CSV table of C-alpha atoms in Angstrom, one decimal:
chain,number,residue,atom,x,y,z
A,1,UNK,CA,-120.5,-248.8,113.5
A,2,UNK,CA,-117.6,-249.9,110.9
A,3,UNK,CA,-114.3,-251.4,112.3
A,4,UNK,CA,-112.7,-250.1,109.3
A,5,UNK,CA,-110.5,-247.6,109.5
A,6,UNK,CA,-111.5,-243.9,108.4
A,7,UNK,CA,-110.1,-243.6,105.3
A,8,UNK,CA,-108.7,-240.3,104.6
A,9,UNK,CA,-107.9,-237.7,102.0
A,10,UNK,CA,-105.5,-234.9,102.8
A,11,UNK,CA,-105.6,-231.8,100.8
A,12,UNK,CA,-103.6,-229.1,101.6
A,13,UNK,CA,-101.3,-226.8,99.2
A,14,UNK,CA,-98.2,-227.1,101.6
A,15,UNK,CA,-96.0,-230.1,100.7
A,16,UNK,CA,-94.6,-229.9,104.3
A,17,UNK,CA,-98.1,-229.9,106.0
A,18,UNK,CA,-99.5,-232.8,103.9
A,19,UNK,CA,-96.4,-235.0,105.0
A,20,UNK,CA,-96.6,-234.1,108.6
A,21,UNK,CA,-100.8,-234.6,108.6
A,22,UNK,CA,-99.9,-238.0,106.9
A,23,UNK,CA,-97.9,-238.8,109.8
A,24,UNK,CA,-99.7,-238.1,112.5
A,25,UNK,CA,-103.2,-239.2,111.0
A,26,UNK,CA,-101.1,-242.2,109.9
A,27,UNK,CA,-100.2,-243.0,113.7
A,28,UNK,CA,-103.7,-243.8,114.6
A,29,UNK,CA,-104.8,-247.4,113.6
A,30,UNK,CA,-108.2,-246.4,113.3
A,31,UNK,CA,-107.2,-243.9,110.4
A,32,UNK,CA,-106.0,-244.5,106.9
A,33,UNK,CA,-104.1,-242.0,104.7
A,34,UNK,CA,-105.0,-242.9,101.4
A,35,UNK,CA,-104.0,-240.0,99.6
A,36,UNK,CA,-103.1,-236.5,99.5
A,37,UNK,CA,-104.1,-233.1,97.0
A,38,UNK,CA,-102.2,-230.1,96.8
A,39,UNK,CA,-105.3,-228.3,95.7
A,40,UNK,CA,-109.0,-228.7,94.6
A,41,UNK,CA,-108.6,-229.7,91.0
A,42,UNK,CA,-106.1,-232.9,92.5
A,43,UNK,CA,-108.5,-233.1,95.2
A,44,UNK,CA,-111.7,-233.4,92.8
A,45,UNK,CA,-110.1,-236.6,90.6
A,46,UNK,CA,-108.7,-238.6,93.4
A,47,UNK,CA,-112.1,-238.3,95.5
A,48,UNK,CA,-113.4,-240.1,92.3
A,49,UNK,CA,-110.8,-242.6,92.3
A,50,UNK,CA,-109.9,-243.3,95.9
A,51,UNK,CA,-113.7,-242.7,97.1
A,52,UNK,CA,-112.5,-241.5,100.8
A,53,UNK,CA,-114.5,-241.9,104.1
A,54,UNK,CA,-113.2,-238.6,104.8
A,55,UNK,CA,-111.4,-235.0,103.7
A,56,UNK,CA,-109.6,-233.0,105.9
A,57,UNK,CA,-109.5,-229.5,103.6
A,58,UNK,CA,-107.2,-226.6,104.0
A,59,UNK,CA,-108.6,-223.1,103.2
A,60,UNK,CA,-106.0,-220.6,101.4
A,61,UNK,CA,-105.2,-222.9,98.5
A,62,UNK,CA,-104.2,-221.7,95.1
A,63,UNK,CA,-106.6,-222.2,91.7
A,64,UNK,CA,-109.9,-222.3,94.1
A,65,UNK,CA,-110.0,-221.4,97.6
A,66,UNK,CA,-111.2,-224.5,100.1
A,67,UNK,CA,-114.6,-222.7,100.8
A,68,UNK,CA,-115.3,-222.9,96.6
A,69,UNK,CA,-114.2,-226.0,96.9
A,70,UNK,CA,-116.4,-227.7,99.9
A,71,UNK,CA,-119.6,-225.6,98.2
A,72,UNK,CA,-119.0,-227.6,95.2
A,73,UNK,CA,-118.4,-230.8,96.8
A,74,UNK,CA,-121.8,-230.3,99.1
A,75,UNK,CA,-123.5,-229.4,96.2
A,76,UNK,CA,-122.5,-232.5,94.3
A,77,UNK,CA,-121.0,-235.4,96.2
A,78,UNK,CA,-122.0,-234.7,100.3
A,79,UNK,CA,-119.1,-236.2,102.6
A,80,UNK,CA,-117.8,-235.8,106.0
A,81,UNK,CA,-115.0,-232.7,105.8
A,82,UNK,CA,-112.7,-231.8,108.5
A,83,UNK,CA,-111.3,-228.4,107.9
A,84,UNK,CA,-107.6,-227.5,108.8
A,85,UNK,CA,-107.2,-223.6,108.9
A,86,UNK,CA,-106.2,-220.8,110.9
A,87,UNK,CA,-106.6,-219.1,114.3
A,88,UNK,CA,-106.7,-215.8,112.9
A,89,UNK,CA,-109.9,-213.5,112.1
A,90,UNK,CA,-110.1,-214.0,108.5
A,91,UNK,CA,-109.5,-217.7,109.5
A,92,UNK,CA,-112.5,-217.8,112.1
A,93,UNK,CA,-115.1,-216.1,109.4
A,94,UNK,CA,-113.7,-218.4,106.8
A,95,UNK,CA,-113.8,-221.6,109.0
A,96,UNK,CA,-117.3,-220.7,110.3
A,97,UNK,CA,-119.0,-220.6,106.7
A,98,UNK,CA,-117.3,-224.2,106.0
A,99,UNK,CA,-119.3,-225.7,109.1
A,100,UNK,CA,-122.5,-223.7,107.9
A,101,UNK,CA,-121.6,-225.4,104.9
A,102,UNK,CA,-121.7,-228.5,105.8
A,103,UNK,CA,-118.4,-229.1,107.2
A,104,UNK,CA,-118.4,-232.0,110.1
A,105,UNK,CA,-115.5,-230.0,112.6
A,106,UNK,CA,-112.6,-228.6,112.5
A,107,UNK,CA,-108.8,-227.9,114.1
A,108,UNK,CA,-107.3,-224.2,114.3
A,109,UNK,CA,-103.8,-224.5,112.7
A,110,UNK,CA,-101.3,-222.4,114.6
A,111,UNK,CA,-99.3,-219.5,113.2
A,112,UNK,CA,-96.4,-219.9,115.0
A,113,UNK,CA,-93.8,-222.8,115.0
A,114,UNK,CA,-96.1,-225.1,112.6
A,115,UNK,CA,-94.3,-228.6,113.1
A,116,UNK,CA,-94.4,-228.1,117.1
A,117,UNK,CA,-97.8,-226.9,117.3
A,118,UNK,CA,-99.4,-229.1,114.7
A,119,UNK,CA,-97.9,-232.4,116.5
A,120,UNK,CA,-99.5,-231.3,119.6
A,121,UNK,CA,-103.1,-231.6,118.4
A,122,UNK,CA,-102.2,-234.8,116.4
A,123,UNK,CA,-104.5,-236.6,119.1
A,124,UNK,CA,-107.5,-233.8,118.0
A,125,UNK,CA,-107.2,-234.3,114.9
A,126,UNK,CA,-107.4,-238.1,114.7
A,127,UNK,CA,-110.6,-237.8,116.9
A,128,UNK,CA,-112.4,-235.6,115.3
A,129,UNK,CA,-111.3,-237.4,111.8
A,130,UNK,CA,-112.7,-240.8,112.9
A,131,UNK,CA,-116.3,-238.9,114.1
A,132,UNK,CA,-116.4,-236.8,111.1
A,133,UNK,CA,-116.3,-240.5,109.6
A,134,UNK,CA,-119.5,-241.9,111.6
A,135,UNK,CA,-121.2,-238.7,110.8
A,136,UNK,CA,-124.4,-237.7,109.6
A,137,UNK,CA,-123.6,-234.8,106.7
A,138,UNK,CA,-126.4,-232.5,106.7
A,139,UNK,CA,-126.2,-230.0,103.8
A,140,UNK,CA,-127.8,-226.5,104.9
A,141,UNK,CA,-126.9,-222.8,103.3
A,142,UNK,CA,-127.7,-220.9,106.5
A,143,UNK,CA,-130.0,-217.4,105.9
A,144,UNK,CA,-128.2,-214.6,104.9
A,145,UNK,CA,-129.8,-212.1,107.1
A,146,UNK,CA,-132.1,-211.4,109.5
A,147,UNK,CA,-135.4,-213.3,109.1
A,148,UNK,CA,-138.7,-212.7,110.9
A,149,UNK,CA,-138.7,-216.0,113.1
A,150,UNK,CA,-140.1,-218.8,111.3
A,151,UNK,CA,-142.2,-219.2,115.2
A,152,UNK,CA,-144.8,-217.3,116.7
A,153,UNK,CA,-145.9,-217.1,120.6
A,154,UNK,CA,-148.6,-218.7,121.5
A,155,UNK,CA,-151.5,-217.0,123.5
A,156,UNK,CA,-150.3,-216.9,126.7
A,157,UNK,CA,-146.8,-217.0,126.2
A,158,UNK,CA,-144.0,-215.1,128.5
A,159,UNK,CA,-140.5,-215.3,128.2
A,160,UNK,CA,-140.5,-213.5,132.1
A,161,UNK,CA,-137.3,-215.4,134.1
A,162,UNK,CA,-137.2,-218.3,132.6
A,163,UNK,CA,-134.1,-219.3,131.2
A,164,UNK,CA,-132.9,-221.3,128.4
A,165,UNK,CA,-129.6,-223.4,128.5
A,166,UNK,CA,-127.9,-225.2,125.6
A,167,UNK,CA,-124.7,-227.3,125.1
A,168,UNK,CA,-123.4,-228.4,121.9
A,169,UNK,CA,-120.1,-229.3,120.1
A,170,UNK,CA,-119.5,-231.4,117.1
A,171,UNK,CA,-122.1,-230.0,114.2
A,172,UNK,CA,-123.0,-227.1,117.2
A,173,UNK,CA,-122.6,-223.9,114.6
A,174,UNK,CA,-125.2,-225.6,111.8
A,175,UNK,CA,-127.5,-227.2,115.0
A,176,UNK,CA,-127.2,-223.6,117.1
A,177,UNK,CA,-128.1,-221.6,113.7
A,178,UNK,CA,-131.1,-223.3,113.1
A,179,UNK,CA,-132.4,-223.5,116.4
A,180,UNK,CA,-131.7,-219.7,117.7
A,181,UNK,CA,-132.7,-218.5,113.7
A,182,UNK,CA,-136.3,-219.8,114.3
A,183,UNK,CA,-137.1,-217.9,117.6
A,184,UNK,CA,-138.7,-214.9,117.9
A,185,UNK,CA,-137.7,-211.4,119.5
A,186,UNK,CA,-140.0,-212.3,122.3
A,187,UNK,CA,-137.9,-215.1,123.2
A,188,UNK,CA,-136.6,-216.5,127.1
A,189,UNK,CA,-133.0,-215.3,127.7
A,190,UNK,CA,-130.5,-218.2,126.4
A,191,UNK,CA,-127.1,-219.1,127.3
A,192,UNK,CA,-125.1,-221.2,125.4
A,193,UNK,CA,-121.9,-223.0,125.6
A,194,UNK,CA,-120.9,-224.0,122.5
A,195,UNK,CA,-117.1,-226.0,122.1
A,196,UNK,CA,-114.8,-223.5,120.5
A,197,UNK,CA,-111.6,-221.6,120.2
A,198,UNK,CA,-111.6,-218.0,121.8
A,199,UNK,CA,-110.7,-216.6,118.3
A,200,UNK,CA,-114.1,-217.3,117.0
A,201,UNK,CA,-116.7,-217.4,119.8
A,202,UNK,CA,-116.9,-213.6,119.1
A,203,UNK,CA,-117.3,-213.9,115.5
A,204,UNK,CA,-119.9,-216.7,116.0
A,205,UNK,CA,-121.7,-214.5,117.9
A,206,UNK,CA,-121.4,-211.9,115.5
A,207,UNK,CA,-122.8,-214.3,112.0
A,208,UNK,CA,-125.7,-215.0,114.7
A,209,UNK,CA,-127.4,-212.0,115.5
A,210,UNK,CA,-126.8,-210.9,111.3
A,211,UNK,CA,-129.7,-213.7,111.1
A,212,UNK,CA,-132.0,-213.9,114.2
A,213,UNK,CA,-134.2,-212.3,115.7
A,214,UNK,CA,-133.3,-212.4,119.1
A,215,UNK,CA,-130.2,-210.5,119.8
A,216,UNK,CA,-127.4,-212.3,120.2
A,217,UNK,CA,-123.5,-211.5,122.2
A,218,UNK,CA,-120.6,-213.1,123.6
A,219,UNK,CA,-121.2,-213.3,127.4
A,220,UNK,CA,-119.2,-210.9,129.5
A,221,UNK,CA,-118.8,-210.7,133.5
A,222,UNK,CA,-122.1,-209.8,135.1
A,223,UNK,CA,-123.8,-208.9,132.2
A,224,UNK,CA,-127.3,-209.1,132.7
A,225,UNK,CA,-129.5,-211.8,131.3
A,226,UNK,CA,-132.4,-210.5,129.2
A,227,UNK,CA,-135.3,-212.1,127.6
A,228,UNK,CA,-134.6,-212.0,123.7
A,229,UNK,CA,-131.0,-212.3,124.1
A,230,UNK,CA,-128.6,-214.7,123.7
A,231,UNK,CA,-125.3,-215.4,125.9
A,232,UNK,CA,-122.1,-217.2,124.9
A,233,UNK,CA,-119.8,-218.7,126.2
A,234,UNK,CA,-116.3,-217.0,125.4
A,235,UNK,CA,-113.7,-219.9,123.7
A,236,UNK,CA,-111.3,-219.7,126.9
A,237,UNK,CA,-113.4,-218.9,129.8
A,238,UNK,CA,-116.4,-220.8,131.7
A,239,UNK,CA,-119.7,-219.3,131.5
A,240,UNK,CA,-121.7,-219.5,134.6
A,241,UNK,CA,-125.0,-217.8,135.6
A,242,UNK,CA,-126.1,-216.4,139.2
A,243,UNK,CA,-128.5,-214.8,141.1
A,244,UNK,CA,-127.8,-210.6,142.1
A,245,UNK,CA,-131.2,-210.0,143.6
A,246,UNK,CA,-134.2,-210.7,141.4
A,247,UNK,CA,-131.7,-210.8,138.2
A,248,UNK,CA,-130.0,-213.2,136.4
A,249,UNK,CA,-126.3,-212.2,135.5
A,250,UNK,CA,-123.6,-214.2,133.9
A,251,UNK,CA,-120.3,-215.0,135.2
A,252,UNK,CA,-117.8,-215.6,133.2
A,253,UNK,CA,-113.8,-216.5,134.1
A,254,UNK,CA,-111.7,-219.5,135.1
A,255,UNK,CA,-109.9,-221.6,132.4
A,256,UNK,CA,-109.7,-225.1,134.2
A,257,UNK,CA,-110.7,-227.9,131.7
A,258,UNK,CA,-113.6,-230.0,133.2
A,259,UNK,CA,-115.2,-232.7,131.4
A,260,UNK,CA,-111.9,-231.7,129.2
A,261,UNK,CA,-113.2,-228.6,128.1
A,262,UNK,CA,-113.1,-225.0,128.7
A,263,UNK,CA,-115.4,-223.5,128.2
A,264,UNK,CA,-117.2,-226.8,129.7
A,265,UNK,CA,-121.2,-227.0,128.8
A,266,UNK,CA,-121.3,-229.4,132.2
A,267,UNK,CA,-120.1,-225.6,133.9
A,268,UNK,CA,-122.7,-223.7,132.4
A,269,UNK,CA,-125.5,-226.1,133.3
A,270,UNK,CA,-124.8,-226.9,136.4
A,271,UNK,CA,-125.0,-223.2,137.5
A,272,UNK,CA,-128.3,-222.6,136.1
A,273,UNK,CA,-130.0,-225.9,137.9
A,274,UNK,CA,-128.2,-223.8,141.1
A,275,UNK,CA,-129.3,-220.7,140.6
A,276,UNK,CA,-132.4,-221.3,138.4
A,277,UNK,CA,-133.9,-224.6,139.2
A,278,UNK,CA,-137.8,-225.7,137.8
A,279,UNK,CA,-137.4,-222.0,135.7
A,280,UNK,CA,-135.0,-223.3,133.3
A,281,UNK,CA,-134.9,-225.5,130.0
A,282,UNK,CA,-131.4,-227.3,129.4
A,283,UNK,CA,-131.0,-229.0,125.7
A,284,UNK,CA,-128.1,-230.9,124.7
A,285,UNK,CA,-127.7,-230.7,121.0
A,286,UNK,CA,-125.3,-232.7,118.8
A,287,UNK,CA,-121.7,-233.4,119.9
A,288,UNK,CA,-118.5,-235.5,120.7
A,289,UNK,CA,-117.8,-236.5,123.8
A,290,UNK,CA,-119.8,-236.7,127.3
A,291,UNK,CA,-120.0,-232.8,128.0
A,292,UNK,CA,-123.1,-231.7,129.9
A,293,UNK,CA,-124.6,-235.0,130.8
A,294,UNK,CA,-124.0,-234.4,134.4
A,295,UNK,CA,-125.4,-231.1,134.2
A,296,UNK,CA,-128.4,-231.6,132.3
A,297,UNK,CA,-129.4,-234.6,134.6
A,298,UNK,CA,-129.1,-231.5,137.9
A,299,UNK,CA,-131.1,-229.6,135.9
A,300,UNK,CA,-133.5,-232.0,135.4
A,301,UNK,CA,-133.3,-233.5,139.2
A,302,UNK,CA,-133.7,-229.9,140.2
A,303,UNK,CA,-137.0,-229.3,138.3
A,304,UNK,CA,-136.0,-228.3,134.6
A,305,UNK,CA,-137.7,-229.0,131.5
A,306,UNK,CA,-134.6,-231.4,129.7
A,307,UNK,CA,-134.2,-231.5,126.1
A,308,UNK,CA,-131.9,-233.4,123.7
A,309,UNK,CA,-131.6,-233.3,120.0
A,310,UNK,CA,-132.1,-237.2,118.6
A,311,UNK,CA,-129.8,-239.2,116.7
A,312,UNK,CA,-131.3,-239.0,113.2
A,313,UNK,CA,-130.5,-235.2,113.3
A,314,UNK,CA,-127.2,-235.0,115.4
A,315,UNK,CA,-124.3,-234.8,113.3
A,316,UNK,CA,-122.3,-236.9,116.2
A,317,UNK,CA,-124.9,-238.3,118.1
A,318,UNK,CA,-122.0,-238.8,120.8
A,319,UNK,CA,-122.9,-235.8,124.2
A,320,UNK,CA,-126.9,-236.4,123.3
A,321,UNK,CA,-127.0,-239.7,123.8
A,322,UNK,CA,-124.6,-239.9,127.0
A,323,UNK,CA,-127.0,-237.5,128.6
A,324,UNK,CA,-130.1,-239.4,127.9
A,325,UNK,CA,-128.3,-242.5,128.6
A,326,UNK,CA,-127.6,-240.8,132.4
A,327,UNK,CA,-130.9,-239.5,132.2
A,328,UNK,CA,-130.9,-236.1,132.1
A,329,UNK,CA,-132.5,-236.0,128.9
A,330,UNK,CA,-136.4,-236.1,129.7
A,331,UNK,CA,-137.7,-235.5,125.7
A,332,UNK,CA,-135.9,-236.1,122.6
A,333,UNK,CA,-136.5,-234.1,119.6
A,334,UNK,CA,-135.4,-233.7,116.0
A,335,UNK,CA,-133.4,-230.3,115.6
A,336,UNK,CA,-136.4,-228.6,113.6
A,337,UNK,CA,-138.8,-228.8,116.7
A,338,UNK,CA,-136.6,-227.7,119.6
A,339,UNK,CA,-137.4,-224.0,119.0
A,340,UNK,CA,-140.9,-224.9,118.9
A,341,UNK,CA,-140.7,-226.9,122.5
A,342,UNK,CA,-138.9,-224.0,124.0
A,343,UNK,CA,-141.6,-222.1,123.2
A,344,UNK,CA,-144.3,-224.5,124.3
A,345,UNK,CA,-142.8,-224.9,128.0
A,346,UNK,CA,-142.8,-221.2,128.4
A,347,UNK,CA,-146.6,-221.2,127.6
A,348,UNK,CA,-147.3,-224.4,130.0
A,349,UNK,CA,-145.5,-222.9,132.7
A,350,UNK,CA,-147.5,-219.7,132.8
A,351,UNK,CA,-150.5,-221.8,132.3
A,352,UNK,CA,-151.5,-220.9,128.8
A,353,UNK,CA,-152.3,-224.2,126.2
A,354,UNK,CA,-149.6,-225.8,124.6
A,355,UNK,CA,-149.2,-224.9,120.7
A,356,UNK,CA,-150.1,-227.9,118.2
């Protein structure tokens, strides 16, 4: 990895926002300000003349919006984008199409008291700044609606009990999308814990089941779990899973911070190596950070089939590779074929042939 510094391009329409990013991007010696846009068409020539590592793109901007903006860019010049927009609705929809875009990550700009709020997630924002710089830019229009599932069941295959557990963060919406878009109705109930502000776990949830098969909601207390659906997490609250007789339900509540997040994918899978034990499948897809490496190596101690996506398709090969590195992680897979090994495992545990 380069010792450089990340060398960053700010673009943003507010004057005031674009002096105090500066600053507080500037404040990290393993980041470089080396210019700033006040909107695409500013953006567009200094990206030719500076050649940044790095943009961090507003979204309401004036002459072409940021989200015409990054479509162009990842059309014709790919690069590591951080976006910088809202925590409101239209700013979760909007934010969530940039990282189907393409976009690396993102930080929720808050609506009140701008100059406090922004200088508390100075720290976030230089983090996820210098990953978006060591990351791997995959370029990917996700479907527009609901497919058939690109997979079929194998003969022999049943979805009965078992259950399917993912983490992700960094590069999670374009890595979740692809992996839940290619399963079919007949899927294993999944759970998922995916980093994320509260103001757009229900929307993600929402863009999901628009283009998969399975169905796919934002976990609620003791909801029960169901083949063909999909659970997840809420932004602010843990998701846990439990046993009420012969069902699995989910549990979801507390806003402690372990592994410094909440909702924490080390929470969710260490519940379902309790409660579900050999009957489960835990992957670990791209990310930043160390969350779920503890978890995924229960799961995997208490029987589990262990996934985690490999480096040459991670985004941020950062939470994959600290959970194989524990060794929790029993395969590793490019993103394309985890769908396909889910699959698989259900047919090999109910003793049907594996699918070639």
């Amino acid at each position: 990895m380069s010792t450089n510094p990340a060398r960053v391009l700010i673009v943003d329409d507010s004057a005031l926002i674009r002096q105090m990013l500066t600053e507080l991007l500037s404040a990290d010696p393993g980041i470089e300000v080396i210019g700033t846009a006040q909107d695409p068409y500013v953006a567009r020539e200094k990206i030719k003349q500076l050649n940044p590592d790095v943009i961090t793109l507003d979204i309401e901007m004036p002459r072409m919006d940021g989200l015409e903006f990054l479509r162009r860019l990842m059309a014709l010049r790919p690069m590591p984008v951080v976006m910088v927009s809202s925590l409101t609705q239209q700013g979760a929809d909007a934010t969530l199409q940039a990282l189907e875009m393409g976009a690396v990550d993102y930080v929720a700009k808050p609506t009140q008291d701008l100059q406090h709020g922004l200088a508390e997630k100075g720290r976030e924002l230089a983090e996820k700044v210098k990953a978006a710089a060591a990351a791997r830019v995959r370029v990917k229009q996700a479907p527009k609606v609901r497919p058939s599932s690109t997979l079929t069941p194998a003969a022999g295959f049943s979805s009965t009990e078992m259950i399917v557990a993912i983490g992700a963060s960094t590069g999670g919406v374009e890595a979740l999308t692809e992996v839940l878009a290619a399963l079919p109705a007949a899927s294993p109930a999944v759970v998922v814990t995916q980093h994320m502000p509260a103001s757009f776990t229900s929307t993600f949830a929402r863009r999901l089941n628009g283009i998969c098969a399975v169905n796919v909601v934002e976990a609620t207390n003791k909801a029960r779990i169901l083949p063909g659906h999909v659970y997840l997490a809420p932004g602010d609250q843990h998701l846990r899973i439990s046993r009420s007789g012969a069902n699995y339900v989910c549990s979801v509540g507390g806003q402690d911070r372990v592994t410094g997040h909440c909702p924490s994918v080390d929470v969710l899978l260490h519940s379902v190596a309790n409660a579900a034990g050999k009957n489960a499948i835990g992957i670990i897809l791209t990310g930043m950070g160390k969350d779920g490496a503890q978890g995924l190596l229960q799961m995997r101690t208490a029987g589990a089939k262990t996934l985690g996506q490999d480096e040459a398709t991670s985004v941020v090969y950062g939470m994959p590779k600290v959970a194989f590195e524990a060794g929790g992680v029993e395969t590793q897979l490019p993103l394309g074929k985890i769908a396909g090994r889910i699959l698989d495992i259900c047919v090999k545990e109910k003793g049907g042939a594996v699918r070639v």
